[in-house]
Amino acid sequence: MRGDDLHQSGMFSYLSPEERVPENHPLRVVRTMTDAILKQLSSRFEKMYSAIGRPSIAPEKLLRALLLQVFYTIRSERLLMEQLNYNLLFRWFVGLNMDEEVWVPTVFSKNRDRLLDADIASIFFTKVLEQASALELVSDEHFTVDGTLLEAWASLKSFKKVDIAGEQTPPDDPGNPTVDFHGEKRSNKTHSSTTDPDALLARKGAGKEAKMSYAGHVLMENRNGLVMQATVTQANGTAERDAALTMAEQISGEGRVTLGADKNYDTADFVQELRAMEVTPHVSQNNKNRRSAIDGRTTRHPGYAVSQKKRKRVEEIFGWMKTVGGMRKLHHRGLKLVEWMFILTTAAYNLIRIRNLAGAVR
C-alpha cells in the first residue's frame, strides 16, 4: 500500500547526533584523536581567556569547526555556519546538540587573534605528531623537503609602486578600478600590494604567469608520508632552500639522516650546509645547465634511488592541501595568519593519514 506524503514536523526528537552518526564513519577515529589532543591543551586554553566576564564559545569547538572546514573544503566561515546549522554530522563533530544555536561568522574573527597569539596551530600540530610517534608511524632517518606557491588573497591591481601610491588619481570605480600596467616594469623591489603587503609577486617557472603569492614548505618523513614540519615564508628566490635549511636544523634523528629534494635544491651552498649538519643530501641532480653539487659518492648508494622515489610523495601532500584543504587560493591575509592556517591544514592532513595508516596496522 502506498504511504502518504505527509510533511508534519514532530514536536520532540529523542535521538541525539551521536546516535545518527554510523559507528564506522571515518570521522569517528579523527574525532577521538582530536578530543584527546584538545584535552591536553585545556590548560593552555584556560590562560587565553579572562577569569571574569561572559563565557565565550569554547575554543575546542572552534578548532573542531576549523578542522571540518579543511576536511570538507568549505571556502568561508559563513558557509561553515550554514552547514553547521543543518548538518547533523557537523554538529556531532563540533559538539553541538540538536537545539543549540550556531554562532555568527564573526566569532572566528574575534577569536582568531587569541588563537594566533597562543600559537595553538603549532602546538596542535605537534600533538598530532606525538600520536603518530606513539603508533610508530614516523621515521627519524629519512626525510624529504619541498615548497610550493600559495596564491595570496590579493590581485595584481593592488600591486602598486611604493613611492607614488599616495599620489594616484581617484579610481573611476572604487570597487573594481581600471588599471593599465601593460609595458610597465614591475618588481618586488619597487612595488608592493596595498591589499596584502606581505605577499610578493612570484611565478612557478619560465613562461608561467606571475601572481601575488606566499611560499609554503613542508618536511616529510619518507616511511608513511607524514608531515613533520611546516612553515610559510615570503615567495622570494631563495625561499625554498632557506626554509629547508631551517627545518633540517630541527631534525632530531639519531646519527646521520638523509634529506631528499628536487633539482631546485641542487646548489653547492645548500649541499654544503646539509653536510655540515650531518645530513646526507639526496637531492635530484640538475645536469641540464651546470654541474651537479653531488656526485657518484652519493648517487651510487641504493638509498639514493629509494629517496628519489619516495620524495615524489610530497606532491600528494600539496595536492591534498590545495584541492581539499583550500590552500590553492588563500582566504586570509598577512604572513603570520597564513602560516597559522597552513600549519593547521597540515595537521588535518596528518590526522587523515594517521586514521588510514592505523586502520591498515589493525
mmCIF file of C-alpha atoms in Angstrom:
data_model
loop_
_atom_site.group_PDB
_atom_site.id
_atom_site.type_symbol
_atom_site.label_atom_id
_atom_site.label_comp_id
_atom_site.label_asym_id
_atom_site.label_seq_id
_atom_site.Cartn_x
_atom_site.Cartn_y
_atom_site.Cartn_z
ATOM 1 C CA MET A 1 0.000 0.000 0.000
ATOM 2 C CA ARG A 2 1.293 3.406 -0.909
ATOM 3 C CA GLY A 3 2.265 5.631 2.003
ATOM 4 C CA ASP A 4 1.017 9.184 2.486
ATOM 5 C CA ASP A 5 3.269 12.082 1.552
ATOM 6 C CA LEU A 6 2.841 13.973 4.812
ATOM 7 C CA HIS A 7 5.052 16.824 5.958
ATOM 8 C CA GLN A 8 4.074 17.081 9.586
ATOM 9 C CA SER A 9 7.020 18.007 11.823
ATOM 10 C CA GLY A 10 7.465 16.231 15.112
ATOM 11 C CA MET A 11 7.417 18.351 18.241
ATOM 12 C CA PHE A 12 10.081 16.357 20.021
ATOM 13 C CA SER A 13 13.127 14.354 18.968
ATOM 14 C CA TYR A 14 14.579 11.606 21.109
ATOM 15 C CA LEU A 15 17.696 10.934 19.028
ATOM 16 C CA SER A 16 20.990 12.745 19.579
ATOM 17 C CA PRO A 17 23.580 13.482 16.852
ATOM 18 C CA GLU A 18 25.711 10.749 18.421
ATOM 19 C CA GLU A 19 23.077 8.156 17.508
ATOM 20 C CA ARG A 20 22.760 9.487 13.974
ATOM 21 C CA VAL A 21 26.442 9.056 13.056
ATOM 22 C CA PRO A 22 27.300 5.473 11.971
ATOM 23 C CA GLU A 23 29.741 3.574 14.149
ATOM 24 C CA ASN A 24 32.099 3.026 11.228
ATOM 25 C CA HIS A 25 32.096 6.623 9.982
ATOM 26 C CA PRO A 26 35.668 7.796 9.127
ATOM 27 C CA LEU A 27 35.315 10.930 11.261
ATOM 28 C CA ARG A 28 34.845 8.904 14.447
ATOM 29 C CA VAL A 29 38.539 7.996 14.596
ATOM 30 C CA VAL A 30 39.509 11.587 13.784
ATOM 31 C CA ARG A 31 37.158 12.881 16.496
ATOM 32 C CA THR A 32 38.712 10.536 19.071
ATOM 33 C CA MET A 33 42.246 11.701 18.224
ATOM 34 C CA THR A 34 41.187 15.353 18.178
ATOM 35 C CA ASP A 35 39.419 15.159 21.543
ATOM 36 C CA ALA A 36 42.480 13.565 23.144
ATOM 37 C CA ILE A 37 44.671 16.423 21.888
ATOM 38 C CA LEU A 38 42.231 19.163 22.891
ATOM 39 C CA LYS A 39 42.030 17.682 26.385
ATOM 40 C CA GLN A 40 45.798 18.076 26.697
ATOM 41 C CA LEU A 41 45.514 21.711 25.570
ATOM 42 C CA SER A 42 42.848 22.580 28.146
ATOM 43 C CA SER A 43 45.300 24.339 30.476
ATOM 44 C CA ARG A 44 46.591 26.495 27.594
ATOM 45 C CA PHE A 45 43.051 27.428 26.641
ATOM 46 C CA GLU A 46 42.409 28.456 30.244
ATOM 47 C CA LYS A 47 45.250 31.003 30.098
ATOM 48 C CA MET A 48 43.879 32.553 26.897
ATOM 49 C CA TYR A 49 40.662 33.818 28.494
ATOM 50 C CA SER A 50 39.825 36.118 31.354
ATOM 51 C CA ALA A 51 38.505 34.668 34.589
ATOM 52 C CA ILE A 52 35.602 37.151 34.627
ATOM 53 C CA GLY A 53 33.020 38.245 32.101
ATOM 54 C CA ARG A 54 30.562 36.461 29.843
ATOM 55 C CA PRO A 55 31.587 32.949 28.740
ATOM 56 C CA SER A 56 32.752 32.750 25.142
ATOM 57 C CA ILE A 57 32.474 29.968 22.590
ATOM 58 C CA ALA A 58 34.682 27.085 23.707
ATOM 59 C CA PRO A 59 37.984 27.122 21.773
ATOM 60 C CA GLU A 60 37.724 23.341 21.423
ATOM 61 C CA LYS A 61 34.548 23.775 19.380
ATOM 62 C CA LEU A 62 36.112 26.498 17.255
ATOM 63 C CA LEU A 63 39.079 24.279 16.395
ATOM 64 C CA ARG A 64 36.863 21.309 15.565
ATOM 65 C CA ALA A 65 34.839 23.575 13.272
ATOM 66 C CA LEU A 66 38.011 24.802 11.545
ATOM 67 C CA LEU A 67 39.087 21.198 11.000
ATOM 68 C CA LEU A 68 35.725 20.486 9.362
ATOM 69 C CA GLN A 69 36.282 23.480 7.098
ATOM 70 C CA VAL A 70 39.526 21.879 5.941
ATOM 71 C CA PHE A 71 38.152 18.331 5.637
ATOM 72 C CA TYR A 72 35.147 19.339 3.538
ATOM 73 C CA THR A 73 36.624 22.234 1.502
ATOM 74 C CA ILE A 74 34.285 24.887 2.863
ATOM 75 C CA ARG A 75 35.541 28.182 1.485
ATOM 76 C CA SER A 76 34.322 30.577 4.199
ATOM 77 C CA GLU A 77 33.245 30.697 7.827
ATOM 78 C CA ARG A 78 29.822 31.953 6.742
ATOM 79 C CA LEU A 79 29.230 28.808 4.678
ATOM 80 C CA LEU A 80 30.642 26.746 7.547
ATOM 81 C CA MET A 81 27.999 28.155 9.887
ATOM 82 C CA GLU A 82 25.322 27.441 7.300
ATOM 83 C CA GLN A 83 26.411 23.815 7.149
ATOM 84 C CA LEU A 84 26.664 23.605 10.915
ATOM 85 C CA ASN A 85 23.064 24.769 11.190
ATOM 86 C CA TYR A 86 21.533 21.739 9.461
ATOM 87 C CA ASN A 87 24.284 19.133 9.036
ATOM 88 C CA LEU A 88 23.973 16.532 11.800
ATOM 89 C CA LEU A 89 27.446 15.143 11.133
ATOM 90 C CA PHE A 90 28.994 18.581 11.568
ATOM 91 C CA ARG A 91 27.026 19.210 14.772
ATOM 92 C CA TRP A 92 28.188 15.911 16.206
ATOM 93 C CA PHE A 93 31.860 16.521 15.332
ATOM 94 C CA VAL A 94 31.897 20.061 16.761
ATOM 95 C CA GLY A 95 29.947 19.061 19.868
ATOM 96 C CA LEU A 96 26.627 20.868 19.391
ATOM 97 C CA ASN A 97 23.280 19.419 20.429
ATOM 98 C CA MET A 98 20.273 19.477 18.126
ATOM 99 C CA ASP A 99 18.709 22.524 19.775
ATOM 100 C CA GLU A 100 21.854 24.635 20.207
ATOM 101 C CA GLU A 101 22.108 27.723 18.044
ATOM 102 C CA VAL A 102 25.090 28.110 15.748
ATOM 103 C CA TRP A 103 27.417 31.083 16.049
ATOM 104 C CA VAL A 104 27.675 34.117 13.871
ATOM 105 C CA PRO A 105 30.668 34.003 11.468
ATOM 106 C CA THR A 106 32.358 36.919 13.239
ATOM 107 C CA VAL A 107 33.056 34.584 16.169
ATOM 108 C CA PHE A 108 36.074 33.320 14.225
ATOM 109 C CA SER A 109 37.295 36.847 13.519
ATOM 110 C CA LYS A 110 37.072 37.824 17.176
ATOM 111 C CA ASN A 111 38.796 34.673 18.460
ATOM 112 C CA ARG A 112 41.371 34.238 15.697
ATOM 113 C CA ASP A 113 43.839 36.700 17.246
ATOM 114 C CA ARG A 114 43.616 34.889 20.563
ATOM 115 C CA LEU A 115 44.350 31.521 18.940
ATOM 116 C CA LEU A 116 47.059 33.113 16.804
ATOM 117 C CA ASP A 117 48.887 34.742 19.716
ATOM 118 C CA ALA A 118 48.879 31.476 21.660
ATOM 119 C CA ASP A 119 50.266 29.616 18.597
ATOM 120 C CA ILE A 120 47.629 26.926 19.012
ATOM 121 C CA ALA A 121 48.047 25.603 15.461
ATOM 122 C CA SER A 122 51.728 24.697 16.006
ATOM 123 C CA ILE A 123 51.001 23.088 19.355
ATOM 124 C CA PHE A 124 48.097 21.113 17.891
ATOM 125 C CA PHE A 125 50.334 20.017 15.010
ATOM 126 C CA THR A 126 52.985 18.798 17.475
ATOM 127 C CA LYS A 127 50.408 16.829 19.462
ATOM 128 C CA VAL A 128 49.198 15.118 16.281
ATOM 129 C CA LEU A 129 52.777 14.031 15.559
ATOM 130 C CA GLU A 130 53.073 12.658 19.090
ATOM 131 C CA GLN A 131 50.116 10.400 18.395
ATOM 132 C CA ALA A 132 51.766 9.220 15.184
ATOM 133 C CA SER A 133 55.005 8.516 17.084
ATOM 134 C CA ALA A 134 53.101 6.528 19.707
ATOM 135 C CA LEU A 135 51.771 4.332 16.892
ATOM 136 C CA GLU A 136 55.315 4.015 15.456
ATOM 137 C CA LEU A 137 54.266 5.537 12.147
ATOM 138 C CA VAL A 138 57.108 8.030 11.671
ATOM 139 C CA SER A 139 60.710 7.667 10.602
ATOM 140 C CA ASP A 140 63.642 9.510 12.195
ATOM 141 C CA GLU A 141 66.175 8.757 9.453
ATOM 142 C CA HIS A 142 64.831 9.598 6.000
ATOM 143 C CA PHE A 143 63.072 12.839 5.069
ATOM 144 C CA THR A 144 62.002 14.919 2.075
ATOM 145 C CA VAL A 145 61.614 18.677 1.791
ATOM 146 C CA ASP A 146 59.758 20.734 -0.796
ATOM 147 C CA GLY A 147 57.931 24.000 -1.269
ATOM 148 C CA THR A 148 55.004 25.329 -3.266
ATOM 149 C CA LEU A 149 53.461 28.681 -4.143
ATOM 150 C CA LEU A 150 50.247 29.702 -2.389
ATOM 151 C CA GLU A 151 48.183 32.267 -4.264
ATOM 152 C CA ALA A 152 47.575 35.215 -1.957
ATOM 153 C CA TRP A 153 44.262 36.949 -1.374
ATOM 154 C CA ALA A 154 45.398 39.980 -3.349
ATOM 155 C CA SER A 155 45.064 40.882 -7.018
ATOM 156 C CA LEU A 156 47.625 42.347 -9.394
ATOM 157 C CA LYS A 157 45.631 45.588 -9.339
ATOM 158 C CA SER A 158 46.767 46.100 -5.753
ATOM 159 C CA PHE A 159 50.438 45.768 -6.756
ATOM 160 C CA LYS A 160 51.460 49.437 -6.953
ATOM 161 C CA LYS A 161 54.630 51.489 -6.783
ATOM 162 C CA VAL A 162 55.558 52.209 -3.208
ATOM 163 C CA ASP A 163 56.776 55.785 -3.765
ATOM 164 C CA ILE A 164 53.726 57.083 -5.661
ATOM 165 C CA ALA A 165 50.956 55.042 -4.080
ATOM 166 C CA GLY A 166 49.525 58.128 -2.410
ATOM 167 C CA GLU A 167 49.777 60.376 -5.456
ATOM 168 C CA GLN A 168 47.477 58.478 -7.795
ATOM 169 C CA THR A 169 44.253 59.973 -9.085
ATOM 170 C CA PRO A 170 40.963 58.691 -7.667
ATOM 171 C CA PRO A 171 39.829 55.472 -9.394
ATOM 172 C CA ASP A 172 36.951 55.513 -11.871
ATOM 173 C CA ASP A 173 35.337 52.603 -9.971
ATOM 174 C CA PRO A 174 36.392 52.209 -6.309
ATOM 175 C CA GLY A 175 35.129 48.623 -6.225
ATOM 176 C CA ASN A 176 36.871 47.462 -9.394
ATOM 177 C CA PRO A 177 39.114 50.213 -10.784
ATOM 178 C CA THR A 178 40.610 50.144 -14.259
ATOM 179 C CA VAL A 179 44.349 49.521 -14.043
ATOM 180 C CA ASP A 180 46.588 49.536 -17.128
ATOM 181 C CA PHE A 181 50.046 48.196 -16.253
ATOM 182 C CA HIS A 182 50.969 46.886 -19.704
ATOM 183 C CA GLY A 183 54.553 47.792 -20.595
ATOM 184 C CA GLU A 184 55.303 48.815 -17.003
ATOM 185 C CA LYS A 185 58.275 47.128 -15.344
ATOM 186 C CA ARG A 186 57.103 45.759 -12.014
ATOM 187 C CA SER A 187 59.173 44.066 -9.328
ATOM 188 C CA ASN A 188 59.027 43.395 -5.612
ATOM 189 C CA LYS A 189 61.760 45.984 -5.057
ATOM 190 C CA THR A 190 59.688 48.885 -6.373
ATOM 191 C CA HIS A 191 56.098 47.671 -5.929
ATOM 192 C CA SER A 192 54.006 46.391 -3.051
ATOM 193 C CA SER A 193 50.458 45.129 -2.646
ATOM 194 C CA THR A 194 48.139 47.550 -0.901
ATOM 195 C CA THR A 195 45.839 44.628 -0.005
ATOM 196 C CA ASP A 196 48.445 42.282 1.491
ATOM 197 C CA PRO A 197 51.922 43.848 1.830
ATOM 198 C CA ASP A 198 53.461 40.517 2.905
ATOM 199 C CA ALA A 199 52.589 38.857 -0.419
ATOM 200 C CA LEU A 200 55.179 39.005 -3.206
ATOM 201 C CA LEU A 201 54.968 38.684 -6.971
ATOM 202 C CA ALA A 202 56.162 35.206 -7.970
ATOM 203 C CA ARG A 203 55.710 32.577 -10.651
ATOM 204 C CA LYS A 204 56.185 28.808 -10.781
ATOM 205 C CA GLY A 205 58.601 28.800 -13.710
ATOM 206 C CA ALA A 206 59.608 30.257 -17.027
ATOM 207 C CA GLY A 207 56.615 31.073 -19.203
ATOM 208 C CA LYS A 208 54.183 30.986 -16.273
ATOM 209 C CA GLU A 209 52.137 33.982 -15.187
ATOM 210 C CA ALA A 210 53.216 35.869 -12.066
ATOM 211 C CA LYS A 211 50.783 36.116 -9.144
ATOM 212 C CA MET A 212 50.770 37.562 -5.652
ATOM 213 C CA SER A 213 51.951 34.606 -3.606
ATOM 214 C CA TYR A 214 53.391 33.112 -0.437
ATOM 215 C CA ALA A 215 55.716 30.100 -0.274
ATOM 216 C CA GLY A 216 54.588 27.075 1.730
ATOM 217 C CA HIS A 217 57.164 24.487 2.848
ATOM 218 C CA VAL A 218 56.888 21.023 4.400
ATOM 219 C CA LEU A 219 59.319 18.434 5.726
ATOM 220 C CA MET A 220 58.007 14.907 5.158
ATOM 221 C CA GLU A 221 59.200 11.653 6.663
ATOM 222 C CA ASN A 222 59.601 9.005 3.997
ATOM 223 C CA ARG A 223 58.171 5.951 5.708
ATOM 224 C CA ASN A 224 54.477 6.888 5.625
ATOM 225 C CA GLY A 225 54.438 10.365 4.113
ATOM 226 C CA LEU A 226 53.536 12.290 7.264
ATOM 227 C CA VAL A 227 54.371 15.979 7.579
ATOM 228 C CA MET A 228 56.984 16.555 10.276
ATOM 229 C CA GLN A 229 57.367 20.324 9.919
ATOM 230 C CA ALA A 230 55.526 23.080 8.071
ATOM 231 C CA THR A 231 56.128 26.778 7.576
ATOM 232 C CA VAL A 232 55.237 29.686 5.279
ATOM 233 C CA THR A 233 57.631 32.370 4.047
ATOM 234 C CA GLN A 234 57.579 35.176 1.557
ATOM 235 C CA ALA A 235 57.962 33.935 -2.013
ATOM 236 C CA ASN A 236 61.442 35.203 -2.830
ATOM 237 C CA GLY A 237 64.058 33.489 -4.994
ATOM 238 C CA THR A 238 65.780 31.534 -2.199
ATOM 239 C CA ALA A 239 62.740 30.838 -0.010
ATOM 240 C CA GLU A 240 62.681 27.082 -0.633
ATOM 241 C CA ARG A 241 66.344 26.463 0.233
ATOM 242 C CA ASP A 242 66.337 28.838 3.206
ATOM 243 C CA ALA A 243 63.266 27.180 4.696
ATOM 244 C CA ALA A 244 64.700 23.724 4.014
ATOM 245 C CA LEU A 245 67.872 24.515 5.950
ATOM 246 C CA THR A 246 65.855 25.893 8.853
ATOM 247 C CA MET A 247 63.738 22.754 9.021
ATOM 248 C CA ALA A 248 66.771 20.485 8.568
ATOM 249 C CA GLU A 249 68.369 22.013 11.680
ATOM 250 C CA GLN A 250 65.432 20.724 13.747
ATOM 251 C CA ILE A 251 65.636 17.114 12.575
ATOM 252 C CA SER A 252 66.135 15.016 15.696
ATOM 253 C CA GLY A 253 67.201 11.702 14.178
ATOM 254 C CA GLU A 254 69.925 9.594 15.758
ATOM 255 C CA GLY A 255 73.104 9.717 13.698
ATOM 256 C CA ARG A 256 73.242 10.741 10.057
ATOM 257 C CA VAL A 257 69.947 11.203 8.251
ATOM 258 C CA THR A 258 69.023 11.727 4.588
ATOM 259 C CA LEU A 259 67.093 14.595 3.036
ATOM 260 C CA GLY A 260 65.558 14.217 -0.414
ATOM 261 C CA ALA A 261 64.631 17.176 -2.626
ATOM 262 C CA ASP A 262 64.100 18.153 -6.258
ATOM 263 C CA LYS A 263 66.535 19.835 -8.671
ATOM 264 C CA ASN A 264 65.870 23.306 -7.290
ATOM 265 C CA TYR A 265 67.868 22.352 -4.189
ATOM 266 C CA ASP A 266 70.909 21.157 -6.146
ATOM 267 C CA THR A 267 73.238 24.049 -5.301
ATOM 268 C CA ALA A 268 76.718 23.981 -3.804
ATOM 269 C CA ASP A 269 75.823 26.169 -0.811
ATOM 270 C CA PHE A 270 72.745 24.136 0.108
ATOM 271 C CA VAL A 271 74.537 20.800 -0.160
ATOM 272 C CA GLN A 272 77.482 22.089 1.877
ATOM 273 C CA GLU A 273 75.189 23.354 4.635
ATOM 274 C CA LEU A 274 73.437 19.988 4.847
ATOM 275 C CA ARG A 275 76.705 18.091 5.106
ATOM 276 C CA ALA A 276 77.793 20.399 7.929
ATOM 277 C CA MET A 277 74.621 19.334 9.790
ATOM 278 C CA GLU A 278 75.470 15.638 9.193
ATOM 279 C CA VAL A 279 72.516 15.379 6.813
ATOM 280 C CA THR A 280 73.141 13.437 3.594
ATOM 281 C CA PRO A 281 71.725 15.475 0.668
ATOM 282 C CA HIS A 282 69.675 13.158 -1.550
ATOM 283 C CA VAL A 283 68.716 15.979 -3.932
ATOM 284 C CA SER A 284 67.883 15.297 -7.553
ATOM 285 C CA GLN A 285 70.809 16.102 -9.834
ATOM 286 C CA ASN A 286 70.465 19.148 -12.065
ATOM 287 C CA ASN A 287 72.748 18.389 -15.006
ATOM 288 C CA LYS A 288 70.905 20.422 -17.620
ATOM 289 C CA ASN A 289 72.812 23.703 -17.483
ATOM 290 C CA ARG A 290 75.559 23.181 -14.930
ATOM 291 C CA ARG A 291 77.473 20.629 -12.906
ATOM 292 C CA SER A 292 75.575 18.968 -10.067
ATOM 293 C CA ALA A 293 76.603 19.671 -6.464
ATOM 294 C CA ILE A 294 76.520 15.932 -5.650
ATOM 295 C CA ASP A 295 78.399 13.148 -7.399
ATOM 296 C CA GLY A 296 78.747 9.395 -7.506
ATOM 297 C CA ARG A 297 79.818 9.185 -3.875
ATOM 298 C CA THR A 298 76.177 9.879 -3.003
ATOM 299 C CA THR A 299 74.244 8.610 -6.010
ATOM 300 C CA ARG A 300 75.919 5.170 -6.081
ATOM 301 C CA HIS A 301 74.189 4.033 -2.883
ATOM 302 C CA PRO A 302 70.843 2.195 -3.185
ATOM 303 C CA GLY A 303 69.352 4.578 -0.613
ATOM 304 C CA TYR A 304 69.652 7.469 -3.035
ATOM 305 C CA ALA A 305 67.375 5.766 -5.556
ATOM 306 C CA VAL A 306 64.888 4.995 -2.792
ATOM 307 C CA SER A 307 64.887 8.637 -1.667
ATOM 308 C CA GLN A 308 64.270 9.792 -5.249
ATOM 309 C CA LYS A 309 61.264 7.503 -5.421
ATOM 310 C CA LYS A 310 59.883 8.450 -2.011
ATOM 311 C CA ARG A 311 60.336 12.208 -2.391
ATOM 312 C CA LYS A 312 57.569 12.365 -5.007
ATOM 313 C CA ARG A 313 55.028 11.633 -2.289
ATOM 314 C CA VAL A 314 55.442 15.173 -1.003
ATOM 315 C CA GLU A 315 53.422 16.299 -4.025
ATOM 316 C CA GLU A 316 50.494 14.278 -2.651
ATOM 317 C CA ILE A 317 50.594 16.478 0.440
ATOM 318 C CA PHE A 318 50.496 19.695 -1.553
ATOM 319 C CA GLY A 319 47.829 18.259 -3.830
ATOM 320 C CA TRP A 320 45.571 17.414 -0.869
ATOM 321 C CA MET A 321 46.156 20.757 0.799
ATOM 322 C CA LYS A 322 45.238 22.673 -2.354
ATOM 323 C CA THR A 323 42.330 20.628 -3.664
ATOM 324 C CA VAL A 324 40.762 19.597 -0.338
ATOM 325 C CA GLY A 325 42.307 21.850 2.293
ATOM 326 C CA GLY A 326 41.577 25.124 0.478
ATOM 327 C CA MET A 327 45.190 26.261 0.153
ATOM 328 C CA ARG A 328 45.126 26.820 -3.608
ATOM 329 C CA LYS A 329 43.674 30.318 -3.140
ATOM 330 C CA LEU A 330 44.233 31.741 0.334
ATOM 331 C CA HIS A 331 41.358 33.300 2.265
ATOM 332 C CA HIS A 332 43.480 35.154 4.814
ATOM 333 C CA ARG A 333 45.992 37.982 4.674
ATOM 334 C CA GLY A 334 49.296 38.517 6.446
ATOM 335 C CA LEU A 335 52.226 36.150 6.783
ATOM 336 C CA LYS A 336 51.533 35.187 10.380
ATOM 337 C CA LEU A 337 47.872 34.287 9.815
ATOM 338 C CA VAL A 338 48.571 32.488 6.531
ATOM 339 C CA GLU A 339 51.214 30.363 8.260
ATOM 340 C CA TRP A 340 48.789 29.597 11.111
ATOM 341 C CA MET A 341 46.192 28.275 8.654
ATOM 342 C CA PHE A 342 48.843 26.388 6.672
ATOM 343 C CA ILE A 343 50.069 24.563 9.788
ATOM 344 C CA LEU A 344 46.500 23.726 10.848
ATOM 345 C CA THR A 345 45.841 22.316 7.368
ATOM 346 C CA THR A 346 48.951 20.104 7.558
ATOM 347 C CA ALA A 347 47.771 18.890 10.977
ATOM 348 C CA ALA A 348 44.414 18.000 9.392
ATOM 349 C CA TYR A 349 46.245 16.103 6.644
ATOM 350 C CA ASN A 350 48.228 14.153 9.248
ATOM 351 C CA LEU A 351 45.020 13.254 11.102
ATOM 352 C CA ILE A 352 43.513 11.762 7.954
ATOM 353 C CA ARG A 353 46.777 9.983 7.146
ATOM 354 C CA ILE A 354 47.098 8.542 10.667
ATOM 355 C CA ARG A 355 43.498 7.325 10.527
ATOM 356 C CA ASN A 356 44.198 5.459 7.295
ATOM 357 C CA LEU A 357 47.524 4.060 8.497
ATOM 358 C CA ALA A 358 46.157 2.984 11.872
ATOM 359 C CA GLY A 359 43.365 1.105 10.115
ATOM 360 C CA ALA A 360 45.921 -0.672 7.945
ATOM 361 C CA VAL A 361 48.001 -1.616 11.011
ATOM 362 C CA ARG A 362 44.987 -3.170 12.721
#
